[in-house]
Coordinates of C-alpha atoms in Angstrom, one line a residue:
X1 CA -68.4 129.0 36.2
X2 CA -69.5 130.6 39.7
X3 CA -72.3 128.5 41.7
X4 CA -74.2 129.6 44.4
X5 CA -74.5 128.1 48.0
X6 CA -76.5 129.3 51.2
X7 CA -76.6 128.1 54.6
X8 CA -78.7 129.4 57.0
X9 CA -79.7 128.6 60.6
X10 CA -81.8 129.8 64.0
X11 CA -82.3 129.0 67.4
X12 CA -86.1 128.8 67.5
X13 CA -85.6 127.9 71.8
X14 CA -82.7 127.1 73.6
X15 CA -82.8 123.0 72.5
X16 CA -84.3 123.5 69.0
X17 CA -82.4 124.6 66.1
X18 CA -83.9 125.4 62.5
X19 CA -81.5 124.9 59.3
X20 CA -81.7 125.3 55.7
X21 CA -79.6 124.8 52.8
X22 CA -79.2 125.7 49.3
X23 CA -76.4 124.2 46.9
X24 CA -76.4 125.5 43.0
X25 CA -79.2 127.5 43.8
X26 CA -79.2 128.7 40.1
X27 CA -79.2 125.6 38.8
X28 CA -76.4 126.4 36.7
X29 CA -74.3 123.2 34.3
X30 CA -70.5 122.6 35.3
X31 CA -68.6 119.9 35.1
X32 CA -67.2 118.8 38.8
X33 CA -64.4 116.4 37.2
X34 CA -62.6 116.7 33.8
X35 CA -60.0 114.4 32.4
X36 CA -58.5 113.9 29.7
X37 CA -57.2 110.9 28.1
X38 CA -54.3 111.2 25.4
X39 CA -54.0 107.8 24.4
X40 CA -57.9 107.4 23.2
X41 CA -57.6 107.5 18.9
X42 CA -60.7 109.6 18.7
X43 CA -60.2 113.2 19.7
X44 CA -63.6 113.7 20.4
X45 CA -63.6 111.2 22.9
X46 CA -60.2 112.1 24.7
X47 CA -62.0 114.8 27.2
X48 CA -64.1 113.2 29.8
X49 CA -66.7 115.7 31.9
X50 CA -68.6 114.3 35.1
X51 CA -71.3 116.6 35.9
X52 CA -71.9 118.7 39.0
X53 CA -74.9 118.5 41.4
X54 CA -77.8 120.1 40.3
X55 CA -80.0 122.1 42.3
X56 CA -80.7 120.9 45.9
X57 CA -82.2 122.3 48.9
X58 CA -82.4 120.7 52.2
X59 CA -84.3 121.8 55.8
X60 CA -84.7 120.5 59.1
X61 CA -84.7 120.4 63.2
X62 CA -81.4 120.0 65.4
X63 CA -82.8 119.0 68.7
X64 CA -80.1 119.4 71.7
X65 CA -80.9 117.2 75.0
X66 CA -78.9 119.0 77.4
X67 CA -76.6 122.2 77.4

């Protein structure tokens, strides 16, 4: 599986910074953690998937006091 991330940022002045983010902006279904457990009895059962984030996007301000 292939997901896709962006991060992006700008200095609107010299104190105040703009940001965005982006994570699985395709909102595609993966599993983040697979296990797999030999000793369960039904086979079915002996694979574990936990699934990955799906799609998120985040913005906001960075203020700097001094530089």
């Amino acid at each position: 599986y292939e997901i896709v991330n962006l991060h992006a940022n700008a200095m609107l002045t010299s104190h105040l910074e703009l940001f965005v983010r982006a994570s699985n902006l395709f909102d595609r279904t993966y599993a983040e953690v697979a296990s797999y457990n030999a000793a369960e009895r039904n086979a079915a059962e002996r694979a574990t998937f936990t699934p990955g984030a799906p799609r998120q996007a985040f913005a906001g301000l960075k203020w700097e006091w001094s530089k």
